[in-house]
Coordinates of N, CA and C in Angstrom, one line a residue:
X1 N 47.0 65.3 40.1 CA 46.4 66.5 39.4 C 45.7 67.4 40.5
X2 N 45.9 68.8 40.5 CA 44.7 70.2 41.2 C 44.2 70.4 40.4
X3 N 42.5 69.8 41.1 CA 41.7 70.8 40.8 C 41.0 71.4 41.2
X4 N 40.6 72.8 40.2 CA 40.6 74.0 40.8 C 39.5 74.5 40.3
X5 N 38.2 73.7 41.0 CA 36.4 73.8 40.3 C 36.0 74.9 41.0
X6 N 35.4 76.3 40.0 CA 34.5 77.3 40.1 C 33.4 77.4 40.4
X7 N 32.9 76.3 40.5 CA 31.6 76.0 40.4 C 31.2 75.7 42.0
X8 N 32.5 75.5 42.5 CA 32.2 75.1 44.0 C 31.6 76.8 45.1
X9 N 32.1 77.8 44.2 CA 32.2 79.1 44.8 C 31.0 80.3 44.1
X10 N 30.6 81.4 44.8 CA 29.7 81.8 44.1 C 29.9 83.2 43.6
X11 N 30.2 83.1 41.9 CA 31.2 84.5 41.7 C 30.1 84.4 40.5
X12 N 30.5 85.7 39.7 CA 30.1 86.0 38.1 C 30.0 85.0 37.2
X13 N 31.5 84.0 37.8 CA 31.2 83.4 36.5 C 29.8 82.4 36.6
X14 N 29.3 82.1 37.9 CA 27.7 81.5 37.5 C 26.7 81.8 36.7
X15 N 26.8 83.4 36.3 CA 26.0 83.8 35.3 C 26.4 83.2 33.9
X16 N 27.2 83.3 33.2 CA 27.8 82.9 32.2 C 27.3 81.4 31.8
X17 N 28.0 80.3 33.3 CA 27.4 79.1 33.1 C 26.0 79.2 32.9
X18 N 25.4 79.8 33.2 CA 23.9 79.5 33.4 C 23.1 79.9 32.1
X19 N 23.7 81.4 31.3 CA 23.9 81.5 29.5 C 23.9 80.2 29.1
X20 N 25.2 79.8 29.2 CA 25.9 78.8 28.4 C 25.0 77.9 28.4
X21 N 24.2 77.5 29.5 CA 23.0 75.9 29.1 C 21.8 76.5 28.8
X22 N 21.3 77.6 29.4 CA 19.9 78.0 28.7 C 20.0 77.6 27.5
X23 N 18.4 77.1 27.1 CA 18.1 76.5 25.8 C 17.7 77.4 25.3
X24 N 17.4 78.4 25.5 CA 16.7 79.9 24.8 C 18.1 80.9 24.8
X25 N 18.7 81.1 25.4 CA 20.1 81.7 25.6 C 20.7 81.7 24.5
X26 N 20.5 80.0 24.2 CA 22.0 79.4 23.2 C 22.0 79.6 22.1
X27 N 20.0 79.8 21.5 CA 19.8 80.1 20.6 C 20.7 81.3 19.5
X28 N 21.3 82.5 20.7 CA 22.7 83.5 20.2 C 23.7 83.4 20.1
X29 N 24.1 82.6 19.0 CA 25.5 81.9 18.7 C 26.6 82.7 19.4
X30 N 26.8 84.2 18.3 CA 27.0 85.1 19.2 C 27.4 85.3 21.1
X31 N 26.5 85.5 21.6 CA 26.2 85.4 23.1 C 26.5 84.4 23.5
X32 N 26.4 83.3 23.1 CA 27.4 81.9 23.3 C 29.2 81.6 23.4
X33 N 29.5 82.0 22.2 CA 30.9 82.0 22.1 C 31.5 83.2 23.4
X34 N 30.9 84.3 23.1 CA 30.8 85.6 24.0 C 31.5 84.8 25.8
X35 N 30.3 84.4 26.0 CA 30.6 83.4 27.7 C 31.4 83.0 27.9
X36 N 31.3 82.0 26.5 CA 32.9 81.0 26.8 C 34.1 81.9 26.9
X37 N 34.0 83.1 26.0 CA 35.5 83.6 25.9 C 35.4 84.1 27.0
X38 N 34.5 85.1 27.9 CA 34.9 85.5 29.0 C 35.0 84.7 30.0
X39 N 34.7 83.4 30.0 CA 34.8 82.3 31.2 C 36.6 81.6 31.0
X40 N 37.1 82.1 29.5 CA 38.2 82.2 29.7 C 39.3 83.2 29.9
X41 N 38.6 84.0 30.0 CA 39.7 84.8 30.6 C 39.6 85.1 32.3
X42 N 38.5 84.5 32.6 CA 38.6 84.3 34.3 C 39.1 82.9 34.6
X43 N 39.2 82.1 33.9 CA 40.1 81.0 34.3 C 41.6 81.5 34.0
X44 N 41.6 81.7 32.6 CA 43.3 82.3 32.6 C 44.3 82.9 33.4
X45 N 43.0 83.8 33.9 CA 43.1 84.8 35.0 C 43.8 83.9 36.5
X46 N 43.2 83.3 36.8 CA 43.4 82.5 37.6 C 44.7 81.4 38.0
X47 N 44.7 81.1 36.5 CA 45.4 80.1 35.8 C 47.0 80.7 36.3
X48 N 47.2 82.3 36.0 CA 48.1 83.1 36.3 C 48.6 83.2 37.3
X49 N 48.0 82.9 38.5 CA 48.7 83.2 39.9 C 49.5 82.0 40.1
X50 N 49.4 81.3 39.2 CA 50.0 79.6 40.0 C 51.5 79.7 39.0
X51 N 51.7 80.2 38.2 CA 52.9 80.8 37.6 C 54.2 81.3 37.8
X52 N 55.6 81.0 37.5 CA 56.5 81.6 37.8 C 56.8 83.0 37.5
X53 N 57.6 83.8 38.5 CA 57.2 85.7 38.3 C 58.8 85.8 38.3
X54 N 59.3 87.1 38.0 CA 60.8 87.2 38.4 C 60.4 88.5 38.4
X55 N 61.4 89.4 38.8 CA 61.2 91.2 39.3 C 62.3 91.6 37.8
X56 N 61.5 92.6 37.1 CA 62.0 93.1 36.5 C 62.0 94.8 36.6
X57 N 62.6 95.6 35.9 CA 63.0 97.0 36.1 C 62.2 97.6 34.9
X58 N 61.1 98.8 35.4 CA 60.4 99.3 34.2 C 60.8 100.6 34.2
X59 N 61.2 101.2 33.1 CA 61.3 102.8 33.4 C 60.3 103.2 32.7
X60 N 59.8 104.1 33.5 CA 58.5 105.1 33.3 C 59.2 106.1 32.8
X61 N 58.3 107.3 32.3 CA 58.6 108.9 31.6 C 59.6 109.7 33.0
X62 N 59.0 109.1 34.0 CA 59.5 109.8 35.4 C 60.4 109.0 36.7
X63 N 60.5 108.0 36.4 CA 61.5 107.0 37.0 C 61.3 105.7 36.9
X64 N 61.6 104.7 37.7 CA 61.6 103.3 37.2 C 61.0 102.2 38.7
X65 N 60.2 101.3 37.8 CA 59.4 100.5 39.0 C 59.9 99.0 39.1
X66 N 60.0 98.6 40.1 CA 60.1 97.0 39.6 C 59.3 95.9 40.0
X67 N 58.9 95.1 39.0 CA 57.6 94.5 38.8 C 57.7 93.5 38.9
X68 N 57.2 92.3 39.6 CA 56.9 90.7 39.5 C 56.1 90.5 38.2
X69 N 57.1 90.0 37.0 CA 56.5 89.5 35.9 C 56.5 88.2 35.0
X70 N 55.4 87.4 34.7 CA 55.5 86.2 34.7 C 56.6 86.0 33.8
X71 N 57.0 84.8 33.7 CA 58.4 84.4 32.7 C 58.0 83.1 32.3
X72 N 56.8 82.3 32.3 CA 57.1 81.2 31.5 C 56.6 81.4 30.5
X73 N 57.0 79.9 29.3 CA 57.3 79.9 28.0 C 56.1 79.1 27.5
X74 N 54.4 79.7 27.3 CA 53.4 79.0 27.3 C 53.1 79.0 25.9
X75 N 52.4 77.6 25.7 CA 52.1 77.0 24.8 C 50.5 77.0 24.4
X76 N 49.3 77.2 24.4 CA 48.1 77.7 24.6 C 47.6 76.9 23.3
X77 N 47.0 75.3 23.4 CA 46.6 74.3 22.3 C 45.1 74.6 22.5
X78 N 44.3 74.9 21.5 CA 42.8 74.8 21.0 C 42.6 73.8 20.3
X79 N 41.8 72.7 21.0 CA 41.0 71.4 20.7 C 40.0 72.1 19.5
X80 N 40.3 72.0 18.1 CA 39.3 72.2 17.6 C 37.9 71.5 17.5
X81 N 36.4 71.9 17.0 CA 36.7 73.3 16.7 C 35.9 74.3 18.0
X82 N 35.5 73.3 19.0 CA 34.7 74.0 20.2 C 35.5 74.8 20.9
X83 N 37.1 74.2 20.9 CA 37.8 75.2 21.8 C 38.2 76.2 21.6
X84 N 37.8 77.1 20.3 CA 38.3 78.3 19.8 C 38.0 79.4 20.1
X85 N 36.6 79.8 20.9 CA 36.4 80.6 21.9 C 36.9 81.3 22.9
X86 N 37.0 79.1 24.0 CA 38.1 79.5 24.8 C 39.2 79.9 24.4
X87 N 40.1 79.3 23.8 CA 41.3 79.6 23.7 C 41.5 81.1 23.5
X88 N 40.7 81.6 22.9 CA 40.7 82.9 22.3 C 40.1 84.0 23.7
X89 N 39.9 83.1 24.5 CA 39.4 84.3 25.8 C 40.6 83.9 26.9
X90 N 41.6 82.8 26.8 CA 42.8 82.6 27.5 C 43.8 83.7 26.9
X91 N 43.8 83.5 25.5 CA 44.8 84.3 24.6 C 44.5 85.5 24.7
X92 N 43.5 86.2 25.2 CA 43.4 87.5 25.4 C 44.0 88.2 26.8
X93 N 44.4 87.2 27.7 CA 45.6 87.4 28.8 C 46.6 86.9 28.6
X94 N 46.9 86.3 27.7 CA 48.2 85.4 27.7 C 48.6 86.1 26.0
X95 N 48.8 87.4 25.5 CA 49.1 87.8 24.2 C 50.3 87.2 23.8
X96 N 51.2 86.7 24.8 CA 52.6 86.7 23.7 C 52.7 85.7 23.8
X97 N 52.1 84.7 24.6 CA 52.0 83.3 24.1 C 52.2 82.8 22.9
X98 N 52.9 81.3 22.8 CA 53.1 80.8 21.4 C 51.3 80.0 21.0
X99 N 50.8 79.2 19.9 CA 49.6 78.6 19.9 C 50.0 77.4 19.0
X100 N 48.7 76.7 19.8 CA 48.9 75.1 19.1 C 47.9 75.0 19.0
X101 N 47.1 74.0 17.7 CA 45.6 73.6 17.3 C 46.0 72.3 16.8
X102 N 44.5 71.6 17.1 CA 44.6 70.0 17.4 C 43.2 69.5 17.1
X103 N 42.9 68.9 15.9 CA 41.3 68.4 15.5 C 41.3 67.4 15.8
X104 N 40.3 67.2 16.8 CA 39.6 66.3 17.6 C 38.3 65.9 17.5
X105 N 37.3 64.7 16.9 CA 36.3 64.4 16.6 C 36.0 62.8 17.4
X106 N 34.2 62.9 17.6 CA 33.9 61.7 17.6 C 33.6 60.8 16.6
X107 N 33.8 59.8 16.6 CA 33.8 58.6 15.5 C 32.9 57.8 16.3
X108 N 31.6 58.0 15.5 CA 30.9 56.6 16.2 C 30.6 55.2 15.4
X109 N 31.1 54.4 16.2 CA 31.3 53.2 15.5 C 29.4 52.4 15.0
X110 N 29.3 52.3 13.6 CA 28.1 51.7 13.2 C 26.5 52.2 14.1
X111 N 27.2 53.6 13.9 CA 26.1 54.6 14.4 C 25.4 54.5 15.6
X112 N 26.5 53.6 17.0 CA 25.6 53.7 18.1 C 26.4 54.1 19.3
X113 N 26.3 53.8 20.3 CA 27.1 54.6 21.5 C 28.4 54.7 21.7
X114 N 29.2 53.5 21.3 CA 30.7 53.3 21.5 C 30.7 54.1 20.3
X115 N 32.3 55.1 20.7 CA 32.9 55.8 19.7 C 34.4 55.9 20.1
X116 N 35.0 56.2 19.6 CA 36.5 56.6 19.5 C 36.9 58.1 19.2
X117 N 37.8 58.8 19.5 CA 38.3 60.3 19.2 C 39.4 60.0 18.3
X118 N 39.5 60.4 16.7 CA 39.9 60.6 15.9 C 40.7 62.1 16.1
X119 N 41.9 62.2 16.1 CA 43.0 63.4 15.9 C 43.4 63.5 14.3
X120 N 42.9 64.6 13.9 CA 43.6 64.1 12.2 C 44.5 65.3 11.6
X121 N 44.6 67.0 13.0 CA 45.3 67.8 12.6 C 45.7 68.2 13.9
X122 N 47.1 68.8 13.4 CA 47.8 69.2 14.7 C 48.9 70.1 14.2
X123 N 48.9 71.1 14.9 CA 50.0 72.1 14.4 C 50.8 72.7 16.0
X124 N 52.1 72.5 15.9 CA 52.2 73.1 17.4 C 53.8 73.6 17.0
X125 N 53.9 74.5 17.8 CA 56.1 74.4 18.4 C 56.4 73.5 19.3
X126 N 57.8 73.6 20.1 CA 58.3 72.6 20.2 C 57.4 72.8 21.7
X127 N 57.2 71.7 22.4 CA 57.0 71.6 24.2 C 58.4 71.7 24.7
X128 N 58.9 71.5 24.6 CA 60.0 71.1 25.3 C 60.9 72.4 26.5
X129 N 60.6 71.8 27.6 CA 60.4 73.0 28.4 C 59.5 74.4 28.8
X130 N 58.5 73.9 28.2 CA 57.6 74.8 28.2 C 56.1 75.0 28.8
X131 N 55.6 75.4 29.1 CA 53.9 75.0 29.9 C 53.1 74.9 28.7
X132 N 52.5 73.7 28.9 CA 51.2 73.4 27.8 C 50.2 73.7 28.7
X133 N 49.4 74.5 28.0 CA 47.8 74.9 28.1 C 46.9 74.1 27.2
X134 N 46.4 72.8 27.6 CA 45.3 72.5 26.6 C 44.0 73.1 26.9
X135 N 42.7 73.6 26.1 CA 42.0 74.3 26.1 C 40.8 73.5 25.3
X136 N 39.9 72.9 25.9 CA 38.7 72.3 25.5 C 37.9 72.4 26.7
X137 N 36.6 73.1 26.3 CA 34.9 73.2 27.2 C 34.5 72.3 27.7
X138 N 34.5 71.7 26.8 CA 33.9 70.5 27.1 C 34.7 68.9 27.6
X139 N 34.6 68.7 28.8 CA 35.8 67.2 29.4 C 34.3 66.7 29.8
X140 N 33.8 65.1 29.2 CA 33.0 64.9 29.1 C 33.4 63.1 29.4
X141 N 34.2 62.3 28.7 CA 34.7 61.1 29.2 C 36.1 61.6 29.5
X142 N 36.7 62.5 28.5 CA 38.2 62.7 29.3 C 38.8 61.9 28.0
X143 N 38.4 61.4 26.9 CA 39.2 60.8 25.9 C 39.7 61.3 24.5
X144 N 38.8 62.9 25.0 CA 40.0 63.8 24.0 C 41.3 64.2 24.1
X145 N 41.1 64.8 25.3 CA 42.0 64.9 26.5 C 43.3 64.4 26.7
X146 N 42.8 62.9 26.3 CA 43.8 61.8 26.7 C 44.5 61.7 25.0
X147 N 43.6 61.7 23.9 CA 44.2 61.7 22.3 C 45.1 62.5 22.0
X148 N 44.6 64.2 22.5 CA 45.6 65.0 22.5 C 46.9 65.3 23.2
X149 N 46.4 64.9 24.2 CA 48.2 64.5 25.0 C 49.0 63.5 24.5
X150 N 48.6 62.5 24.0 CA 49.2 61.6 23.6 C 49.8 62.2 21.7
X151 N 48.9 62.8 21.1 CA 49.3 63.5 19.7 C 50.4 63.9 19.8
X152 N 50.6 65.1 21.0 CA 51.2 66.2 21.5 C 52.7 66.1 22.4
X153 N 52.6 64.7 22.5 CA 54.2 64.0 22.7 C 54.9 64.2 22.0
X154 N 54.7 64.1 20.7 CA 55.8 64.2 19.7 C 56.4 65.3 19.3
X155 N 55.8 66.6 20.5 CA 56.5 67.7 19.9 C 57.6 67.9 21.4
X156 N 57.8 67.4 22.1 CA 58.4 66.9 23.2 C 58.0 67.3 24.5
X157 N 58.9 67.4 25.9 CA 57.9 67.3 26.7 C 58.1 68.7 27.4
X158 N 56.2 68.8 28.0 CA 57.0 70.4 28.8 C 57.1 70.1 29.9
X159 N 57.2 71.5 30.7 CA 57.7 70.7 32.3 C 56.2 71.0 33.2
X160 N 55.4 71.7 32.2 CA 53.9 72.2 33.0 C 52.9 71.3 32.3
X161 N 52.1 71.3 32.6 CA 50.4 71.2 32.0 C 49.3 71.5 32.9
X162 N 48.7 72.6 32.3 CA 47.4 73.0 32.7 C 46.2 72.6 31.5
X163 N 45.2 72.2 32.1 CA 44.0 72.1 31.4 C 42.6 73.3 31.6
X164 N 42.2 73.7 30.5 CA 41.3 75.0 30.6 C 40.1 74.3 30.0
X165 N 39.1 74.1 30.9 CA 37.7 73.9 30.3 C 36.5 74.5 31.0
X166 N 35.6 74.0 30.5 CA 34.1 75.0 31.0 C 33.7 73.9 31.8
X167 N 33.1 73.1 31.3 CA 32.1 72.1 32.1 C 32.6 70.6 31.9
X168 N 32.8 69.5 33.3 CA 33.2 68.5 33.1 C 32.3 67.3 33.6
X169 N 32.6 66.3 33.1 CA 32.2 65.2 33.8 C 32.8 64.6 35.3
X170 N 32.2 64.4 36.0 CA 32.8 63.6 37.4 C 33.7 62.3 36.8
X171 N 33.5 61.5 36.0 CA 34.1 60.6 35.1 C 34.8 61.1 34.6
X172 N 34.7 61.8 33.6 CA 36.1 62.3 33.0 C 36.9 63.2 33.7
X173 N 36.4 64.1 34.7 CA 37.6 64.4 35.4 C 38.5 63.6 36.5
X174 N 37.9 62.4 36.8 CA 38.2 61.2 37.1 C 39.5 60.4 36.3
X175 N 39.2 60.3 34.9 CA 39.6 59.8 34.3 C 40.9 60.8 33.7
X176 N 40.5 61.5 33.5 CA 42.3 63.1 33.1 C 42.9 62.7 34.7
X177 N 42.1 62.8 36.0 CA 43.8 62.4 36.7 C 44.4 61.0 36.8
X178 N 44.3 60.2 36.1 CA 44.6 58.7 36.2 C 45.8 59.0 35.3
X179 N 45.1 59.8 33.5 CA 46.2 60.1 32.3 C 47.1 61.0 32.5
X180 N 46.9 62.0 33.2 CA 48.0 63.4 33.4 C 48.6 63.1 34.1
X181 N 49.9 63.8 34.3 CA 50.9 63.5 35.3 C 50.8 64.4 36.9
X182 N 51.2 64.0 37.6 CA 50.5 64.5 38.6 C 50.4 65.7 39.1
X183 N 51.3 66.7 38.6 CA 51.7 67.9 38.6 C 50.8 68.8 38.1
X184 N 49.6 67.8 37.2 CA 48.7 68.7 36.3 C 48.0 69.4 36.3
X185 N 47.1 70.7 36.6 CA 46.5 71.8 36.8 C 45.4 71.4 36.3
X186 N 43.8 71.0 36.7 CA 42.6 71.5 35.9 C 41.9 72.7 36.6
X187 N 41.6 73.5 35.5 CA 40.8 75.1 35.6 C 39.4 74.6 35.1
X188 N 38.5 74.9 35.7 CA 37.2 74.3 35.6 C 36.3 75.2 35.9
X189 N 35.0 75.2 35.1 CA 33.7 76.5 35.9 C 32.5 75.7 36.1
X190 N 33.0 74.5 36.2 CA 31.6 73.5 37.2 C 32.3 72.1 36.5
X191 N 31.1 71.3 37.3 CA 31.4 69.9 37.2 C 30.1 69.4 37.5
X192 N 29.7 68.8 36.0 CA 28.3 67.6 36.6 C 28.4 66.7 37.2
X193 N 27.2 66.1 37.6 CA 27.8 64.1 38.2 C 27.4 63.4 36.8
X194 N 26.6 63.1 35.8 CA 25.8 62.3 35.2 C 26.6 62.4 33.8
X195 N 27.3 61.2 33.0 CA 27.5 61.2 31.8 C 26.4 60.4 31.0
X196 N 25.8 60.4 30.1 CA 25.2 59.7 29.0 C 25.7 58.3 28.4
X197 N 24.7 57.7 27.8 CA 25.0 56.5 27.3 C 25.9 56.8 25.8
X198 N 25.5 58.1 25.7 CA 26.3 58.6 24.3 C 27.5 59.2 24.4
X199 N 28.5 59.3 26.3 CA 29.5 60.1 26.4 C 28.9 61.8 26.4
X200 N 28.0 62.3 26.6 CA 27.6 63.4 26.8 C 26.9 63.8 28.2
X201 N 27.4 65.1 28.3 CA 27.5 65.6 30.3 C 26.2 65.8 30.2
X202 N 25.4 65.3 31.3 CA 24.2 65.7 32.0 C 24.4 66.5 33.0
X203 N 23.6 67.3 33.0 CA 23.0 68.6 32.4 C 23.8 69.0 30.8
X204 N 25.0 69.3 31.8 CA 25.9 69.9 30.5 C 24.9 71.2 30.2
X205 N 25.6 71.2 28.5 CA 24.5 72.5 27.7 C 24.3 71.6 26.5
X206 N 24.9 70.9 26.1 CA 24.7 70.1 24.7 C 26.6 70.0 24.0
X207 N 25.9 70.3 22.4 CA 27.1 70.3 21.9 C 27.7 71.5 21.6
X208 N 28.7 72.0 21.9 CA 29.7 73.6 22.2 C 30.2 73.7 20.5
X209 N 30.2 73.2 20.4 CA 30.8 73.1 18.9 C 29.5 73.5 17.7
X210 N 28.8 72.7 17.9 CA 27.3 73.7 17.3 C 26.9 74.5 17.5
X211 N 27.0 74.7 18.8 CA 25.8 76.1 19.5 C 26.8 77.3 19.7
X212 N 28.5 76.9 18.9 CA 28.7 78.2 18.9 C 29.6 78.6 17.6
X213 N 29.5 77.6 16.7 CA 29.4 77.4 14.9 C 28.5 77.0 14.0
X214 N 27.0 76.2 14.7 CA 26.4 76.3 13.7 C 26.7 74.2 13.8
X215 N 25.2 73.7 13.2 CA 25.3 72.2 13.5 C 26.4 72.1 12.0
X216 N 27.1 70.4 12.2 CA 27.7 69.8 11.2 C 27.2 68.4 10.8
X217 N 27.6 68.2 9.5 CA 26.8 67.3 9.1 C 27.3 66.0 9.8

């Protein structure tokens, strides 16, 4: 797996991260989702140079140019329901993209630390030959990650995968290159060291899923 952490460098998107964990910040649900989406479209952005181009022929009102323009056939999956944001600030460079959505939850077993990731929806087209974009904020042990690749077999295989997230764990990004194949792309805008006894990133910001929908029961 490349990875490709923003966090190592010192650009715009530091601001954004630094929204995104404010505890007074987050309080603007709004202004929350807002970050994410523009921290996806600077990873997208990004995401794009590593892409196949071919030269095609444009005619203008006044003669004709010819342009390096991408040609793959991308697949752009939102881990519901925290990755909807992102996805939605990737999909604002990637318009003709096809989309895939995939509900993904914690299950905690007899209400204490061990839990499991429960997949219970999935809607996609076919992979097969095509670049998957999976799109989840939050890579925290890396075992959504790993449920939804494994879901996402069954729609066959592509020849790419990139992964788009905000904030990771040193363990779980550990753990996605052990599962992914080696060829795999992670786009990243930081990386903690510290996971929780509960699976949750230290520092981190919390949970992305509430602070940018609102808590669930």
């Amino acid at each position: 797996m490349t990875i490709h952490n923003f966090g190592e460098n010192n650009t715009i998107l530091n601001q954004f991260i630094a929204e995104l964990r404010d505890k007074e910040i987050q309080k603007d649900s709004m202004r929350f989702r807002k970050n994410i989406e523009r921290i996806g479209e600077i990873l997208g952005y990004e995401m794009s140079k590593t892409l196949v181009y071919s030269d095609k022929t444009i005619n203008t009102p006044l003669g004709s140019k010819v342009m390096a323009l991408p040609e793959n056939d991308l697949v752009l999956c939102a881990v519901l329901r925290a990755g909807l944001p992102l996805h939605q600030g990737v999909q604002n460079y990637f318009d003709t993209a096809e989309n895939a959505f995939i509900s993904a939850f914690r299950k905690h077993l007899n209400g204490g630390e061990v839990f499991e990731v429960v997949v219970k929806y999935l809607a996609s087209p076919t992979l097969t030959d095509k670049t998957l974009v999976i799109i989840d904020p939050m890579l925290a042990t890396g075992k959504t990650l790993e449920n939804t690749y494994k879901a996402m077999q069954g729609h066959g295989k592509p020849k790419q995968i990139h992964i788009v997230s905000v904030i990771g764990s040193k363990k779980g990004v550990d753990f996605a290159k052990k599962t992914f194949p080696g060829n795999t792309h992670l786009w990243i805008a930081a990386i903690d060291d510290e996971l929780n006894d509960y699976g949750y990133i230290v520092p981190g910001l919390g949970d992305a899923g509430d602070l940018s929908f609102g808590i669930k029961l």
